[in-house]
CSV table of C-alpha atoms in Angstrom, one decimal:
chain,number,residue,atom,x,y,z
A,4,UNK,CA,-6.2,20.0,2.9
A,5,UNK,CA,-8.6,20.8,5.6
A,6,UNK,CA,-7.8,19.4,9.0
A,7,UNK,CA,-9.0,15.8,9.2
A,8,UNK,CA,-11.5,14.7,11.8
A,9,UNK,CA,-9.9,12.6,14.6
A,10,UNK,CA,-12.9,10.3,14.7
A,11,UNK,CA,-12.3,6.6,14.8
A,12,UNK,CA,-12.1,5.1,11.4
A,13,UNK,CA,-13.7,1.6,11.0
A,14,UNK,CA,-11.7,-0.6,8.7
A,15,UNK,CA,-14.8,-2.7,8.0
A,16,UNK,CA,-16.8,0.4,7.1
A,17,UNK,CA,-14.0,1.4,4.7
A,18,UNK,CA,-14.4,-1.9,2.9
A,19,UNK,CA,-18.2,-1.9,2.7
A,20,UNK,CA,-18.5,1.7,1.6
A,21,UNK,CA,-15.4,1.9,-0.6
A,22,UNK,CA,-17.4,2.0,-3.9
A,23,UNK,CA,-19.2,5.1,-2.8
A,24,UNK,CA,-16.6,7.2,-1.0
A,25,UNK,CA,-13.1,5.7,-1.1
A,26,UNK,CA,-10.5,4.7,-3.6
A,27,UNK,CA,-7.4,2.6,-2.9
A,28,UNK,CA,-4.6,4.3,-4.8
A,29,UNK,CA,-1.7,2.2,-5.9
A,30,UNK,CA,0.4,2.8,-9.0
A,31,UNK,CA,-1.1,4.5,-12.0
A,32,UNK,CA,-4.3,5.7,-10.3
A,33,UNK,CA,-5.7,9.0,-11.7
A,34,UNK,CA,-8.4,9.4,-9.0
A,35,UNK,CA,-8.7,13.0,-7.6
A,36,UNK,CA,-5.8,13.8,-5.3
A,37,UNK,CA,-5.6,17.5,-5.5
A,38,UNK,CA,-7.2,18.1,-2.2
A,39,UNK,CA,-4.6,16.1,-0.3
A,40,UNK,CA,-2.2,19.1,-0.1
A,41,UNK,CA,-2.3,21.0,3.2
A,42,UNK,CA,-1.8,20.4,6.9
A,43,UNK,CA,-3.2,17.1,8.1
A,44,UNK,CA,-3.7,16.4,11.8
A,45,UNK,CA,-2.8,13.1,13.3
A,46,UNK,CA,-5.4,10.3,13.2
A,47,UNK,CA,-4.7,10.0,16.9
A,48,UNK,CA,-5.5,12.7,19.5
A,49,UNK,CA,-2.7,11.5,21.6
A,50,UNK,CA,-0.2,11.9,18.8
A,51,UNK,CA,-1.4,15.5,18.1
A,52,UNK,CA,-1.1,16.4,21.8
A,53,UNK,CA,2.3,14.9,22.1
A,54,UNK,CA,3.6,16.6,19.0
A,55,UNK,CA,2.4,20.0,20.3
A,56,UNK,CA,4.4,19.4,23.4
A,57,UNK,CA,7.7,18.2,21.8
A,58,UNK,CA,10.6,20.2,20.7
A,59,UNK,CA,11.8,19.8,17.1
A,60,UNK,CA,14.7,17.4,16.7
A,61,UNK,CA,15.6,18.5,13.2
A,62,UNK,CA,15.9,22.0,11.7
A,63,UNK,CA,16.6,21.3,8.0
A,64,UNK,CA,13.0,21.0,6.7
A,65,UNK,CA,11.1,22.8,3.9
A,66,UNK,CA,8.9,24.6,6.5
A,67,UNK,CA,10.1,25.3,10.0
A,68,UNK,CA,8.9,22.8,12.6
A,69,UNK,CA,6.9,20.9,9.9
A,70,UNK,CA,7.6,17.6,8.2
A,71,UNK,CA,6.3,18.1,4.6
A,72,UNK,CA,5.4,14.6,3.4
A,73,UNK,CA,5.0,13.8,-0.3
A,74,UNK,CA,2.6,10.9,-1.2
A,75,UNK,CA,2.7,9.7,-4.8
A,76,UNK,CA,-0.6,8.4,-6.0
A,77,UNK,CA,1.1,6.7,-8.9
A,78,UNK,CA,3.5,4.6,-6.8
A,79,UNK,CA,3.3,1.0,-5.8
A,80,UNK,CA,3.0,1.9,-2.2
A,81,UNK,CA,0.8,0.3,0.4
A,82,UNK,CA,-2.8,1.1,1.1
A,83,UNK,CA,-3.9,4.7,0.6
A,84,UNK,CA,-7.6,5.6,1.1
A,85,UNK,CA,-8.8,9.0,-0.1
A,86,UNK,CA,-12.4,10.1,0.7
A,87,UNK,CA,-14.5,12.1,-1.7
A,88,UNK,CA,-13.7,15.1,0.4
A,89,UNK,CA,-10.0,14.6,-0.3
A,90,UNK,CA,-9.0,13.4,3.2
A,91,UNK,CA,-6.4,10.7,3.1
A,92,UNK,CA,-5.9,7.7,5.3
A,93,UNK,CA,-3.7,4.7,5.2
A,94,UNK,CA,-0.6,2.9,6.3
A,95,UNK,CA,1.7,5.5,4.7
A,96,UNK,CA,-0.2,8.4,6.3
A,97,UNK,CA,-0.1,6.8,9.8
A,98,UNK,CA,3.6,6.0,9.5
A,99,UNK,CA,4.4,9.6,8.4
A,100,UNK,CA,2.4,11.0,11.3
A,101,UNK,CA,4.2,8.7,13.8
A,102,UNK,CA,7.6,9.7,12.4
A,103,UNK,CA,6.7,13.4,12.6
A,104,UNK,CA,5.7,12.8,16.2
A,105,UNK,CA,9.0,11.2,17.0
A,106,UNK,CA,10.8,14.2,15.4
A,107,UNK,CA,8.7,16.7,17.3
A,108,UNK,CA,7.2,18.2,14.1
A,109,UNK,CA,3.8,18.9,12.7
A,110,UNK,CA,3.0,17.1,9.5
A,111,UNK,CA,1.8,18.4,6.2
A,112,UNK,CA,0.9,16.2,3.2
A,113,UNK,CA,1.3,17.1,-0.4
A,114,UNK,CA,0.6,15.2,-3.6
A,115,UNK,CA,3.8,14.5,-5.6
A,116,UNK,CA,5.0,12.4,-8.5
A,117,UNK,CA,8.0,10.4,-7.4
A,118,UNK,CA,9.7,11.0,-10.7
A,119,UNK,CA,9.6,14.8,-10.3
A,120,UNK,CA,9.4,15.2,-6.6
A,121,UNK,CA,11.8,17.9,-5.5
A,122,UNK,CA,13.1,16.9,-2.1
A,123,UNK,CA,14.1,19.9,0.0
A,124,UNK,CA,11.8,22.1,-2.1
A,125,UNK,CA,8.4,20.6,-2.6
A,126,UNK,CA,8.6,18.2,0.3
A,127,UNK,CA,11.0,16.8,2.8
A,128,UNK,CA,10.2,13.1,2.3
A,129,UNK,CA,8.3,10.8,-0.1
A,130,UNK,CA,6.5,7.8,1.5
A,131,UNK,CA,6.4,4.3,0.1
A,132,UNK,CA,9.4,4.8,-2.2
A,133,UNK,CA,11.7,2.1,-3.5
A,134,UNK,CA,15.4,2.7,-4.4
A,135,UNK,CA,15.6,4.6,-7.6
A,136,UNK,CA,12.1,6.0,-7.5
A,137,UNK,CA,13.0,9.5,-6.4
A,138,UNK,CA,16.0,11.2,-8.0
A,139,UNK,CA,18.7,12.4,-5.7
A,140,UNK,CA,17.3,10.5,-2.7
A,141,UNK,CA,18.3,8.0,-0.1
A,142,UNK,CA,15.6,5.5,1.0
A,143,UNK,CA,15.5,5.1,4.7
A,144,UNK,CA,14.1,2.0,6.2
A,145,UNK,CA,11.8,-0.6,4.6
A,146,UNK,CA,8.5,-0.4,6.6
A,147,UNK,CA,6.4,-1.8,3.7
A,148,UNK,CA,6.7,-4.1,0.7
A,149,UNK,CA,4.7,-4.6,-2.5
A,150,UNK,CA,4.0,-7.8,-4.3
A,151,UNK,CA,1.1,-9.6,-5.9
A,152,UNK,CA,-0.2,-12.4,-3.7
A,153,UNK,CA,-2.6,-15.3,-3.9
A,154,UNK,CA,-5.3,-15.8,-1.2
A,155,UNK,CA,-7.1,-19.1,-0.7
A,156,UNK,CA,-10.2,-20.1,1.3
A,157,UNK,CA,-8.6,-21.9,4.2
A,158,UNK,CA,-4.9,-22.1,5.1
A,159,UNK,CA,-2.6,-24.0,2.7
A,160,UNK,CA,0.7,-22.3,3.4
A,161,UNK,CA,2.7,-21.0,0.4
A,162,UNK,CA,1.2,-22.6,-2.7
A,163,UNK,CA,3.0,-24.7,-5.2
A,164,UNK,CA,2.7,-24.4,-9.0
A,165,UNK,CA,0.7,-27.6,-9.1
A,166,UNK,CA,-1.7,-26.2,-6.6
A,167,UNK,CA,-2.5,-23.3,-8.9
A,168,UNK,CA,-2.5,-25.0,-12.3
A,169,UNK,CA,-5.9,-25.4,-13.9
A,170,UNK,CA,-7.6,-23.6,-10.9
A,171,UNK,CA,-9.8,-20.5,-11.1
A,172,UNK,CA,-8.4,-17.2,-9.9
A,173,UNK,CA,-10.3,-14.0,-9.3
A,174,UNK,CA,-8.7,-10.6,-9.7
A,175,UNK,CA,-9.4,-7.0,-10.5
A,176,UNK,CA,-9.3,-6.3,-14.2
A,177,UNK,CA,-6.5,-4.1,-15.6
A,178,UNK,CA,-4.5,-4.3,-12.3
A,179,UNK,CA,-0.8,-4.9,-11.8
A,180,UNK,CA,-1.7,-8.3,-10.4
A,181,UNK,CA,-3.3,-9.3,-13.7
A,182,UNK,CA,-0.3,-8.0,-15.6
A,183,UNK,CA,2.0,-9.9,-13.4
A,184,UNK,CA,0.1,-13.1,-13.9
A,185,UNK,CA,0.0,-12.6,-17.7
A,186,UNK,CA,3.8,-12.5,-17.7
A,187,UNK,CA,4.0,-16.0,-16.3
A,188,UNK,CA,3.4,-19.4,-17.8
A,189,UNK,CA,0.8,-20.4,-15.2
A,190,UNK,CA,-2.4,-21.9,-16.7
A,191,UNK,CA,-5.3,-20.6,-14.7
A,192,UNK,CA,-8.9,-19.7,-15.5
A,193,UNK,CA,-9.3,-16.0,-14.8
A,194,UNK,CA,-12.4,-14.2,-13.6
A,195,UNK,CA,-12.2,-10.5,-13.3
A,196,UNK,CA,-14.2,-8.4,-10.9
A,197,UNK,CA,-15.0,-4.7,-10.6
A,198,UNK,CA,-13.6,-4.6,-7.0
A,199,UNK,CA,-11.7,-6.8,-4.6
A,200,UNK,CA,-14.6,-7.2,-2.2
A,201,UNK,CA,-16.5,-9.0,-5.0
A,202,UNK,CA,-13.5,-11.2,-5.7
A,203,UNK,CA,-13.1,-12.2,-2.0
A,204,UNK,CA,-16.9,-12.8,-1.7
A,205,UNK,CA,-16.6,-15.2,-4.7
A,206,UNK,CA,-13.7,-16.9,-2.9
A,207,UNK,CA,-15.7,-17.2,0.3
A,208,UNK,CA,-18.7,-18.7,-1.6
A,209,UNK,CA,-16.5,-21.3,-3.4
A,210,UNK,CA,-17.0,-19.8,-6.9
A,211,UNK,CA,-13.3,-19.4,-7.4
A,212,UNK,CA,-10.2,-21.1,-5.9
A,213,UNK,CA,-7.9,-18.1,-5.4
A,214,UNK,CA,-7.8,-14.4,-5.4
A,215,UNK,CA,-4.7,-12.6,-6.8
A,216,UNK,CA,-4.2,-9.0,-5.6
A,217,UNK,CA,-1.7,-6.7,-4.0
A,218,UNK,CA,-0.7,-8.5,-0.8
A,219,UNK,CA,-1.5,-5.6,1.5
A,220,UNK,CA,-5.0,-5.1,0.0
A,221,UNK,CA,-5.6,-8.8,0.7
A,222,UNK,CA,-4.3,-8.5,4.3
A,223,UNK,CA,-6.7,-5.6,4.7
A,224,UNK,CA,-9.7,-7.5,3.5
A,225,UNK,CA,-8.9,-10.5,5.7
A,226,UNK,CA,-10.8,-8.7,8.5
A,227,UNK,CA,-14.0,-9.0,6.5
A,228,UNK,CA,-13.1,-12.4,5.1
A,229,UNK,CA,-11.1,-14.1,7.9
A,230,UNK,CA,-11.3,-17.5,6.1
A,231,UNK,CA,-9.1,-16.1,3.3
A,232,UNK,CA,-5.5,-17.1,3.9
A,233,UNK,CA,-2.3,-15.8,2.3
A,234,UNK,CA,-1.0,-18.4,-0.1
A,235,UNK,CA,2.3,-16.8,-1.2
A,236,UNK,CA,3.4,-14.0,-3.5
A,237,UNK,CA,3.7,-14.4,-7.3
A,238,UNK,CA,6.6,-12.0,-7.6
A,239,UNK,CA,9.5,-11.0,-5.4
A,240,UNK,CA,8.5,-8.5,-2.7
A,241,UNK,CA,9.9,-5.0,-3.3
A,242,UNK,CA,11.0,-3.1,-0.2
A,243,UNK,CA,9.7,0.4,0.3
A,244,UNK,CA,10.7,3.1,2.8
A,245,UNK,CA,11.0,6.9,3.2
A,246,UNK,CA,12.8,8.8,0.5
A,247,UNK,CA,14.8,11.8,1.7
A,248,UNK,CA,17.3,14.0,0.0
A,249,UNK,CA,20.8,12.5,-0.2
A,250,UNK,CA,22.1,15.9,0.9
A,251,UNK,CA,20.0,16.1,4.1
A,252,UNK,CA,22.1,13.9,6.4
A,253,UNK,CA,20.4,15.4,9.5
A,254,UNK,CA,16.9,14.4,8.4
A,255,UNK,CA,18.0,11.1,7.1
A,256,UNK,CA,19.7,10.1,10.4
A,257,UNK,CA,16.7,11.4,12.4
A,258,UNK,CA,14.3,9.4,10.3
A,259,UNK,CA,16.3,6.2,10.6
A,260,UNK,CA,16.3,6.6,14.4
A,261,UNK,CA,12.5,7.5,14.4
A,262,UNK,CA,11.7,4.4,12.3
A,263,UNK,CA,13.7,2.2,14.7
A,264,UNK,CA,11.9,3.8,17.6
A,265,UNK,CA,8.3,3.3,16.4
A,266,UNK,CA,9.2,-0.3,15.3
A,267,UNK,CA,10.5,-1.0,18.8
A,268,UNK,CA,7.9,0.7,20.9
A,269,UNK,CA,4.8,-1.0,19.4
A,270,UNK,CA,3.5,1.9,17.3
A,271,UNK,CA,4.4,0.2,14.0
A,272,UNK,CA,2.7,-2.9,15.2
A,273,UNK,CA,-0.5,-1.0,16.0
A,274,UNK,CA,-0.4,0.6,12.5
A,275,UNK,CA,0.0,-2.7,10.8
A,276,UNK,CA,-2.9,-4.2,12.9
A,277,UNK,CA,-5.1,-1.4,11.6
A,278,UNK,CA,-4.2,-1.6,8.0
A,279,UNK,CA,-2.8,-5.0,7.2
A,280,UNK,CA,-4.4,-7.3,9.8
A,281,UNK,CA,-1.2,-7.3,11.8
A,282,UNK,CA,0.8,-9.2,9.1
A,283,UNK,CA,4.5,-8.9,9.3
A,284,UNK,CA,6.8,-7.9,6.5
A,285,UNK,CA,6.9,-9.8,3.2
A,286,UNK,CA,10.1,-11.6,2.4
A,287,UNK,CA,11.5,-14.0,-0.2
A,288,UNK,CA,10.5,-17.1,1.7
A,289,UNK,CA,6.9,-16.2,1.0
A,290,UNK,CA,7.3,-16.2,-2.8
A,291,UNK,CA,5.9,-19.2,-4.8
A,292,UNK,CA,8.8,-21.1,-6.3
A,293,UNK,CA,9.4,-22.4,-9.8
A,294,UNK,CA,6.7,-20.4,-11.5
A,295,UNK,CA,7.1,-21.0,-15.2
A,296,UNK,CA,8.1,-18.0,-17.4
A,297,UNK,CA,5.7,-16.8,-20.1
A,298,UNK,CA,6.6,-17.1,-23.8
A,299,UNK,CA,5.8,-14.9,-26.7
A,300,UNK,CA,3.0,-17.4,-27.6
A,301,UNK,CA,1.6,-17.9,-24.1
A,302,UNK,CA,2.6,-14.6,-22.4
A,303,UNK,CA,-0.9,-14.1,-21.0
A,304,UNK,CA,-0.6,-17.3,-19.0
A,305,UNK,CA,-4.3,-17.5,-18.6
A,306,UNK,CA,-7.5,-18.5,-20.3
A,307,UNK,CA,-10.1,-15.9,-21.4
A,308,UNK,CA,-11.3,-13.6,-18.7
A,309,UNK,CA,-14.9,-13.4,-17.7
A,310,UNK,CA,-16.8,-11.2,-15.3
A,311,UNK,CA,-16.6,-7.5,-14.7
A,312,UNK,CA,-14.0,-5.2,-16.1
A,313,UNK,CA,-11.7,-2.7,-14.4
A,314,UNK,CA,-13.4,-0.3,-12.2
A,315,UNK,CA,-10.6,2.2,-11.7
A,316,UNK,CA,-8.1,4.0,-13.9
A,317,UNK,CA,-4.5,3.2,-14.0
A,318,UNK,CA,-2.4,0.1,-14.3
A,319,UNK,CA,-2.2,-0.6,-10.6
A,320,UNK,CA,-5.4,1.0,-9.3
A,321,UNK,CA,-7.4,-1.3,-7.0
A,322,UNK,CA,-10.9,-0.7,-5.7
A,323,UNK,CA,-11.7,-2.4,-2.4
């Protein structure tokens, strides 16, 4: 990929221009990703300058003095924005760049499929991986989590089942969040939208009671819709970290140390402020309790859907 501009990226402009130039890639997305491969400079001038001045702390990498980072567009990982030009931005990208900086390495991004990623050959690491995603790997750290979450206009804390029952929820059609809801016995009226901005706008105007979406997408959109409050996850959060070859102890240990370093020196906090509104990690205490299970007769758990259809390809694609 061509070297990315180091210009400041506005989160708000990402939201408002997403339909024209950006896609949020979560699991199952088939949006163009081929241009991602190549050397990608840091989003921060300071990181780039520091990396150039540092000595590599590891030697066992695919390319000398380079951390080759695999990003899987079909994973359930956190926010990933890809411009029409192929340039990639997002939480995974920023974390990878910060880790490479700590290791004294340049960074190169390649598109991979977690199921067939060849650690130590195609790439050194795969970002946003859960245990079992990448064959022959050890997952280091848990810098991000995935779960479908409800958002409400005004703070309510973690919702209860009775709070949700018979209410109207907006979501993006054909998304993982919709599928997750359909597997429960919750009885809610569903309105589907072409993008999450439209769903959050409907929440803000009082047309719906809740939005259900990937938690991190919701956190991201809270900057544009500050009245939207997190109301709990529908499913248990899945921890995700950095997959590295089980046979590369040197890199695994170095990554664990680097993750601890950026978590302690404020870098991770800055990254999370940029992409997820500064929200901390998801945990089991944030999951809505006693959600009824779906049955063969009521497996959809919802009434008929109205509104727009899915705007993006794939089971977990989400357009902001």
